[in-house]
Amino acid sequence: MSQFSFDQDPEENIPLNNKEEDKKSEKTEGLPARWITAVLGCIGFMIVYGLKVNLSVAIIAMVNHTAVAEMSAHEDGHHIPEDANTTAVENQCGVEEKKEELLDGPFVWDDNVQGVILASYFYGYIFTQVPGGWVADKFSAKHVFGFGALANALLALLTPLAASGSYIWVIVIRVGMGIAGGVTLPGMHVLIANWAPPQERSKIASTIYAGMTLGTLVCMPFSGLLAAAIDWSAIFYVQGGLSLIWYVLWLFFVYDSPAKHPRISVAERTFIESSMGNIGKAEKPPVPWKSVWTSMPVWAIIVAHTCSNWGWYMLLVKLPTYMRYILKFDIKSNAGISAVPFLCMWIFTMLLANILDALRARKLISTTFARKLATFLASIPPAICLIGVTFVGCNTDLAVVLLTLGTMFVGGMYSGFLSNHIDIAPAYAGTLMGITNTFATVPGIVVPSFVGYMTHGNQTVEAWRTIFYITLGIFSLEAIFFCIFGSGEEQPWAKRQAKQDPEEQKLNEGL
Ligand SMILES: *[C@@H]1O[C@H](CO)[C@@H](O)[C@H](O)[C@H]1NC(C)=O
């Protein structure tokens, strides 16, 4: 194996039909390289998302609630905590839960400071989407993603030190984590473009992106355990430390493309490269910005991604809030139940991806149809579930079922618009993901203020119904716009000038 160095142009040096080499590689590598990449990518996203969400658990253990309560009592009640005005208004379902006793931590951060700390991640995240995608397209997707996750791990390790200084430093750390986290999604998209054969694209993309959900799913209870068993700083030290192990594996097992992988079997490399035509072989020309901004399939992804994030945020964050305030049922305190929606989502995501890939491989459906169907499933059924919850009265079981179904169907997005950038412009997959995710980050900033404005002093079913009907409109816009303008075909402006090798062309046509 040692004859392959990273800088060699492998196309000229590795004979594609060297049987002996092939056998040797098959032996050393049980799992195909693209699936090792997918699994490590999934864990990478678990890290990025885990380290993003763990703060919401950690901060509860970090704040001195007694001191904060005393402080706000002195401020003549200008500031009305969110819970105070809610319990009195509507109390038709069940009994008021007793407020749980929160253990005090060392920091006196009032609600505003906590809010800024929790939101500061977004302010970094939104600015590095496009540059991150561009660098990944142009240079190395492996290192863009690896750097993003590594920086998050290192900054997490520094969080306890920062907190002991001042909350300002915690905000700086969180903005930094956002900046680094912002490059991971576009970076990974480029890696998928280089590694996933079109007929496996939904499966591989879904496996990797499932890490975002799994990270949240694993990290929240894990953080709670660490805080209870040791203390809040253990959350950052243990999770940051474990992430460093992942980074070492990432460096050794993941490469930018099959051609750059020193240990991939010849069979696998031939399979991937021949199924993708010229991707990765041609010179990458600069991004044709005008064509990008005037392309309707690009706008279809922008609209779908943005609308979907609005709805996803509603389901993930606001529907549980609704259930807590209106139905008096706190799903978060039911550790057993709160994981079920995500588990169902994961199963649905993987099933749908496998079905759609199988149908596409057999040419029973087009890629365009697959993307549209999956995007439709990710928008309309969740919208119906969301509205449905406002009609179940006090039936919390039914509400949980609807929440679960809604969350499950959103999983369709991974086989839908979220894999679509690679279909329409594989050469610019990272840049495109950067663009659509920049737009898609806006709902994360807007939704909390919007819901706060609508429900301030007005925690009623009617107020929430209005919110959810607006969300139905937004989900419908996603489905309609994407089904009209979306495409699964490589766009003419995205086609690269291939330095076509006639030998290679014959091989591609033969397959
Ligand atoms: C929290 O604040 C209260 C009141 O200011 C103080 O008595 C208590 O010692 C503080 N607790 C911690 C853990 O710092």
XYZ file of C-alpha atoms and ligand atoms in Angstrom:
525
model
C 0.000 0.000 0.000
C 2.881 2.293 0.694
C 3.316 3.186 -2.956
C 0.268 5.410 -2.822
C 1.069 8.818 -1.547
C -1.534 11.518 -1.098
C -0.154 13.842 -3.716
C 0.097 11.391 -6.531
C -2.415 11.696 -9.266
C -3.997 8.330 -8.672
C -5.757 8.199 -11.995
C -2.483 7.717 -13.721
C -0.835 5.478 -11.205
C -3.294 2.983 -9.898
C -4.104 0.362 -12.482
C -7.819 -0.198 -12.256
C -7.703 -3.884 -13.053
C -4.953 -5.023 -10.771
C -6.565 -8.137 -9.352
C -3.952 -8.807 -6.719
C -4.246 -5.307 -5.325
C -7.975 -5.703 -5.272
C -7.874 -8.881 -3.200
C -5.463 -7.396 -0.711
C -7.658 -4.353 -0.224
C -10.802 -6.402 0.207
C -9.093 -8.244 3.002
C -7.859 -5.187 4.878
C -11.135 -3.320 4.563
C -14.248 -5.233 5.511
C -16.670 -2.344 5.341
C -16.700 -0.346 2.090
C -14.854 2.957 2.437
C -17.955 4.968 1.555
C -19.864 3.440 4.473
C -16.993 4.068 6.879
C -17.142 7.663 5.682
C -20.908 7.703 6.225
C -20.721 6.308 9.767
C -17.931 8.680 10.810
C -19.852 11.533 9.186
C -22.909 10.582 11.209
C -20.879 10.583 14.428
C -19.339 13.895 13.368
C -22.791 15.449 13.125
C -23.733 13.905 16.467
C -20.771 15.772 17.937
C -21.557 19.098 16.275
C -25.240 18.941 17.223
C -24.614 17.419 20.629
C -22.171 20.156 21.586
C -24.654 22.694 20.269
C -27.631 21.499 22.320
C -25.852 20.444 25.514
C -25.686 24.049 26.679
C -29.442 24.158 27.160
C -29.056 21.369 29.741
C -25.791 22.683 31.189
C -27.030 26.225 31.708
C -29.758 25.029 34.085
C -27.065 23.572 36.313
C -24.755 26.558 35.842
C -27.115 29.329 36.956
C -27.755 30.301 40.560
C -31.539 30.392 40.328
C -31.968 31.682 43.879
C -29.790 34.699 43.226
C -31.433 35.388 39.853
C -34.911 35.243 41.394
C -33.827 37.644 44.165
C -32.369 39.976 41.582
C -35.458 40.145 39.407
C -37.631 40.707 42.495
C -35.585 43.833 43.150
C -36.195 45.109 39.646
C -39.836 46.070 40.379
C -41.071 43.242 38.219
C -40.312 44.841 34.874
C -39.325 41.505 33.660
C -42.065 38.927 33.634
C -40.641 35.442 33.413
C -42.265 33.374 30.670
C -43.903 30.948 33.057
C -45.498 33.484 35.352
C -48.151 34.772 32.990
C -49.032 31.452 31.523
C -50.345 29.322 34.300
C -53.131 31.640 35.336
C -54.704 32.186 31.927
C -55.777 28.785 30.881
C -55.803 25.817 33.140
C -58.410 23.513 31.752
C -56.170 20.489 31.272
C -54.996 18.564 34.278
C -53.433 20.031 37.337
C -50.619 22.478 37.554
C -47.340 20.695 37.896
C -45.254 21.628 40.841
C -42.292 23.670 39.793
C -39.272 21.460 40.074
C -36.589 22.473 42.504
C -33.593 23.612 40.503
C -30.190 23.152 42.042
C -28.122 26.286 42.142
C -24.920 26.677 40.216
C -22.275 29.344 40.566
C -23.351 31.906 37.949
C -25.806 34.736 38.397
C -26.990 35.118 34.811
C -30.481 36.557 34.452
C -32.949 35.387 31.812
C -31.767 37.961 29.278
C -28.143 36.912 29.618
C -29.147 33.252 29.340
C -31.165 34.079 26.235
C -28.234 35.822 24.571
C -25.870 32.975 25.483
C -28.233 30.384 24.014
C -28.860 32.409 20.851
C -25.258 33.423 20.191
C -24.482 30.162 18.363
C -26.770 31.254 15.508
C -24.955 34.539 15.015
C -21.757 32.744 14.141
C -23.452 29.899 12.306
C -25.250 31.989 9.711
C -22.123 33.737 8.406
C -19.895 30.793 7.563
C -22.332 28.740 5.487
C -21.367 30.088 2.078
C -17.624 30.517 2.696
C -17.508 27.034 4.247
C -19.201 25.489 1.236
C -16.991 27.380 -1.160
C -13.767 26.300 0.551
C -15.007 22.692 0.706
C -15.881 22.711 -3.007
C -12.563 24.264 -3.909
C -10.149 22.563 -1.503
C -10.859 19.844 1.038
C -14.271 18.813 2.332
C -12.650 16.389 4.785
C -10.673 19.150 6.444
C -13.491 21.694 6.385
C -15.812 19.297 8.218
C -13.028 17.976 10.454
C -11.958 21.485 11.411
C -15.554 22.492 12.153
C -16.116 19.570 14.513
C -12.639 19.788 16.096
C -13.022 23.502 16.801
C -16.373 22.779 18.428
C -14.788 20.151 20.659
C -11.920 22.445 21.691
C -14.252 25.361 22.383
C -16.517 23.074 24.434
C -13.482 22.092 26.515
C -12.766 25.787 27.105
C -16.329 26.636 28.142
C -15.925 26.056 31.921
C -12.841 28.284 31.952
C -14.653 30.959 29.946
C -17.651 30.825 32.277
C -15.454 31.346 35.313
C -14.233 34.550 33.688
C -17.415 36.210 32.497
C -20.564 35.468 30.586
C -19.099 37.632 27.820
C -16.481 34.947 27.251
C -19.170 32.279 27.077
C -20.902 34.318 24.372
C -17.599 34.619 22.506
C -17.107 30.848 22.763
C -20.624 30.182 21.486
C -20.257 32.556 18.537
C -16.997 30.753 17.768
C -18.739 27.368 17.947
C -21.382 28.700 15.591
C -18.748 29.940 13.150
C -17.068 26.515 13.169
C -20.373 24.610 13.166
C -21.549 26.633 10.182
C -19.069 25.045 7.818
C -19.979 21.455 8.694
C -23.202 21.038 6.722
C -21.883 22.464 3.423
C -18.580 20.643 3.982
C -20.319 17.323 4.448
C -22.436 17.940 1.370
C -19.302 18.105 -0.751
C -18.056 14.868 0.774
C -21.359 13.170 -0.073
C -21.129 14.546 -3.615
C -17.685 12.947 -3.957
C -18.497 9.627 -2.315
C -22.126 8.657 -2.801
C -22.969 6.971 -6.089
C -26.258 8.492 -7.346
C -28.174 5.272 -6.768
C -27.132 5.278 -3.079
C -27.306 9.005 -2.508
C -30.465 9.080 -0.386
C -29.235 6.226 1.806
C -25.792 7.671 2.425
C -27.046 11.225 2.914
C -29.763 10.028 5.310
C -27.284 7.954 7.317
C -24.985 10.933 7.719
C -27.638 13.567 8.404
C -29.353 11.303 10.911
C -26.403 12.232 13.129
C -28.000 15.630 13.695
C -31.064 14.050 15.271
C -29.124 11.291 17.033
C -26.757 13.887 18.501
C -29.651 15.733 20.073
C -31.252 12.482 21.155
C -28.138 11.128 22.878
C -26.637 14.336 24.168
C -29.546 15.765 26.135
C -29.990 12.815 28.539
C -26.218 12.197 28.606
C -25.673 15.818 29.660
C -28.319 15.485 32.340
C -26.597 12.371 33.671
C -23.172 13.983 33.714
C -24.468 17.062 35.503
C -26.238 14.910 38.100
C -23.422 12.401 38.604
C -20.425 14.767 38.563
C -21.173 18.430 37.889
C -21.965 20.802 35.037
C -18.362 21.193 33.900
C -18.196 17.424 33.268
C -20.661 17.932 30.406
C -18.091 19.985 28.532
C -15.003 18.023 29.533
C -16.376 14.543 28.849
C -18.189 15.369 25.615
C -15.378 17.566 24.317
C -12.831 14.885 25.193
C -14.764 12.076 23.496
C -15.053 14.237 20.394
C -11.270 14.410 20.099
C -11.149 10.611 19.710
C -13.531 10.912 16.795
C -11.284 13.501 15.169
C -8.343 11.091 15.149
C -10.504 8.430 13.445
C -11.728 11.026 10.961
C -8.160 11.948 10.016
C -7.190 8.326 9.406
C -10.283 6.870 7.763
C -11.873 9.647 5.757
C -10.572 11.130 2.518
C -11.882 13.774 0.158
C -12.734 11.366 -2.625
C -12.268 7.717 -3.608
C -9.314 8.753 -5.766
C -7.544 10.228 -2.742
C -8.179 7.238 -0.455
C -4.977 5.215 -0.107
C -6.626 1.962 1.036
C -9.895 1.781 -0.874
C -10.421 -1.404 -2.863
C -10.092 -1.000 -6.605
C -13.510 -2.568 -7.039
C -15.171 0.016 -4.848
C -13.329 2.904 -6.419
C -14.258 1.751 -9.909
C -17.859 1.301 -8.845
C -18.130 4.801 -7.368
C -16.253 6.585 -10.112
C -17.976 4.884 -13.007
C -21.408 5.532 -11.539
C -20.663 9.217 -11.206
C -19.227 9.982 -14.605
C -16.810 12.850 -14.465
C -17.339 14.181 -10.993
C -14.069 14.948 -9.334
C -12.054 14.578 -12.503
C -12.696 17.893 -14.187
C -11.263 21.249 -13.273
C -13.658 23.111 -11.048
C -14.530 26.392 -12.724
C -15.555 29.366 -10.572
C -19.130 29.430 -9.307
C -21.456 30.791 -12.030
C -23.221 33.091 -9.571
C -25.667 34.608 -12.043
C -26.882 31.183 -13.156
C -27.164 30.061 -9.552
C -29.325 33.008 -8.508
C -31.569 32.734 -11.583
C -32.042 28.968 -11.358
C -35.538 27.947 -10.260
C -34.418 24.515 -8.977
C -32.001 26.396 -6.677
C -34.815 28.631 -5.443
C -36.955 25.548 -4.937
C -34.358 24.221 -2.489
C -33.968 27.621 -0.800
C -37.728 27.890 -0.241
C -38.093 24.261 0.847
C -35.119 24.399 3.220
C -36.264 27.656 4.838
C -39.934 26.670 5.175
C -38.988 23.236 6.429
C -36.755 24.675 9.145
C -39.598 26.916 10.279
C -41.886 23.923 10.614
C -39.212 21.703 12.104
C -38.505 24.296 14.768
C -42.218 24.477 15.567
C -42.457 20.714 15.981
C -39.199 20.307 17.841
C -39.315 23.250 20.218
C -42.704 24.936 20.158
C -45.074 21.991 20.093
C -43.607 20.640 23.364
C -44.000 24.158 24.796
C -47.642 24.154 23.725
C -48.155 20.776 25.338
C -46.532 21.939 28.537
C -48.525 25.154 28.866
C -51.866 24.179 27.400
C -52.082 20.423 27.947
C -50.028 20.501 31.163
C -47.948 17.651 29.923
C -44.188 17.967 29.929
C -42.820 15.516 27.374
C -39.253 16.502 28.250
C -39.648 15.175 31.763
C -40.748 11.808 30.345
C -37.374 10.535 29.233
C -38.915 7.332 27.872
C -41.490 9.081 25.703
C -39.445 12.050 24.562
C -37.059 9.829 22.597
C -39.828 8.004 20.716
C -40.515 10.705 18.077
C -36.823 10.808 17.137
C -36.550 7.062 17.021
C -39.564 6.876 14.701
C -38.099 9.663 12.611
C -34.828 7.817 12.257
C -36.518 4.579 11.213
C -38.754 6.424 8.744
C -35.768 8.332 7.318
C -33.792 5.166 6.662
C -36.777 3.221 5.293
C -37.798 5.971 2.921
C -34.207 6.475 1.735
C -33.820 2.761 1.009
C -37.138 2.527 -0.792
C -36.526 5.601 -2.924
C -32.974 4.520 -3.802
C -34.186 1.049 -4.757
C -36.967 2.437 -6.954
C -34.581 4.880 -8.616
C -31.971 2.189 -9.198
C -34.615 0.113 -10.968
C -35.597 3.202 -12.987
C -39.164 2.963 -11.714
C -39.121 6.589 -10.609
C -36.980 9.557 -11.590
C -34.725 11.375 -9.158
C -36.947 14.434 -9.592
C -40.017 12.457 -8.536
C -38.197 10.927 -5.555
C -37.076 14.340 -4.266
C -40.539 15.832 -4.709
C -42.313 12.922 -3.046
C -39.956 12.968 -0.062
C -40.267 16.752 0.306
C -44.060 16.471 0.114
C -44.030 13.818 2.863
C -41.759 16.041 4.958
C -44.155 18.993 4.779
C -47.864 18.208 4.453
C -48.321 15.368 7.005
C -46.360 17.246 9.723
C -48.482 20.344 9.092
C -51.665 18.306 9.527
C -50.328 16.772 12.756
C -49.463 20.207 14.101
C -52.971 21.537 13.505
C -54.427 18.275 14.795
C -52.838 18.758 18.211
C -54.918 21.896 18.797
C -58.064 19.830 18.310
C -57.392 16.920 20.659
C -58.657 18.738 23.727
C -56.866 17.421 26.771
C -56.067 14.048 25.289
C -52.325 14.011 25.856
C -51.898 10.489 24.469
C -53.300 11.558 21.136
C -51.179 14.712 21.234
C -48.059 12.585 21.737
C -49.066 10.333 18.833
C -49.507 13.374 16.562
C -46.217 14.881 17.710
C -44.529 11.560 16.970
C -46.082 11.210 13.512
C -45.266 14.810 12.622
C -41.636 14.447 13.683
C -41.370 11.133 11.877
C -42.545 12.528 8.539
C -40.157 15.480 8.706
C -37.441 12.827 8.297
C -38.429 12.757 4.625
C -36.404 15.940 4.135
C -33.137 13.987 4.075
C -34.194 12.114 0.936
C -35.941 15.233 -0.350
C -34.545 18.727 -0.750
C -31.579 18.068 1.552
C -29.983 15.642 -0.929
C -31.037 17.724 -3.901
C -28.103 20.168 -4.126
C -25.893 17.299 -5.287
C -28.380 16.275 -7.987
C -28.655 19.663 -9.621
C -25.048 20.847 -9.286
C -22.580 18.270 -7.949
C -19.623 20.564 -8.625
C -21.068 23.286 -6.411
C -22.860 21.162 -3.808
C -21.082 22.816 -0.883
C -21.650 26.360 -2.071
C -25.322 25.639 -2.777
C -25.837 24.058 0.631
C -24.195 27.116 2.132
C -26.627 29.385 0.317
C -29.791 27.454 1.172
C -28.770 26.898 4.779
C -28.047 30.603 5.238
C -31.675 31.320 4.377
C -32.776 28.317 6.410
C -31.075 29.608 9.562
C -33.341 32.664 9.664
C -36.388 30.778 11.059
C -34.295 29.667 14.035
C -33.892 33.340 14.892
C -37.382 34.518 13.909
C -39.597 31.740 15.316
C -38.860 32.297 19.034
C -39.597 36.029 18.787
C -42.667 35.394 16.656
C -44.120 32.846 19.080
C -43.179 35.043 22.026
C -45.009 37.975 20.429
C -48.123 35.936 19.650
C -48.425 34.261 23.049
C -47.148 36.970 25.398
C -49.730 37.103 28.152
C -51.995 35.111 25.866
C -51.288 31.417 26.305
C -54.504 30.234 24.709
C -55.398 27.474 22.309
C -56.575 30.167 19.859
C -53.233 31.983 19.863
C -51.426 28.721 19.254
C -53.887 27.678 16.577
C -53.086 30.876 14.683
C -49.398 30.110 14.978
C -49.893 26.569 13.737
C -52.140 27.675 10.830
C -49.423 30.074 9.711
C -47.043 27.130 9.914
C -49.458 25.071 7.805
C -49.256 27.850 5.204
C -45.470 27.778 5.312
C -45.315 23.976 5.050
C -47.751 24.151 2.093
C -45.581 26.753 0.385
C -42.664 24.318 0.784
C -44.567 21.451 -0.828
C -46.116 23.474 -3.657
C -43.049 25.507 -4.580
C -40.749 22.496 -4.532
C -43.136 20.255 -6.457
C -43.464 22.898 -9.187
C -39.902 24.152 -9.488
C -37.720 21.409 -8.001
C -35.569 19.205 -10.208
C -33.448 16.103 -9.818
C -31.412 16.698 -12.967
C -27.964 18.210 -13.240
C -28.493 21.772 -14.464
C -26.840 22.909 -17.710
C -24.939 25.691 -15.938
C -23.483 23.200 -13.471
C -21.995 20.844 -16.055
C -18.248 20.825 -15.922
C -15.864 20.899 -18.822
C -14.487 17.435 -18.394
C -11.015 16.582 -19.487
C -12.617 13.535 -20.974
C -10.503 10.486 -21.396
C -11.923 8.342 -24.221
C -11.084 5.121 -22.383
C -13.008 6.331 -19.366
C -15.967 7.383 -21.461
C -16.317 3.894 -22.891
C -16.257 2.494 -19.373
C -19.011 4.879 -18.267
C -21.196 4.146 -21.232
C -20.772 0.438 -20.739
C -22.161 0.569 -17.226
C -26.733 31.467 45.152
O -27.132 32.732 45.585
C -27.572 32.778 46.921
C -28.147 34.153 47.187
O -27.440 35.180 46.566
C -26.417 32.434 47.839
O -26.813 32.454 49.184
C -25.911 31.047 47.461
O -24.767 30.713 48.230
C -25.591 30.959 45.975
N -25.285 29.588 45.635
C -24.219 29.199 44.936
C -24.083 27.752 44.657
O -23.383 29.974 44.544
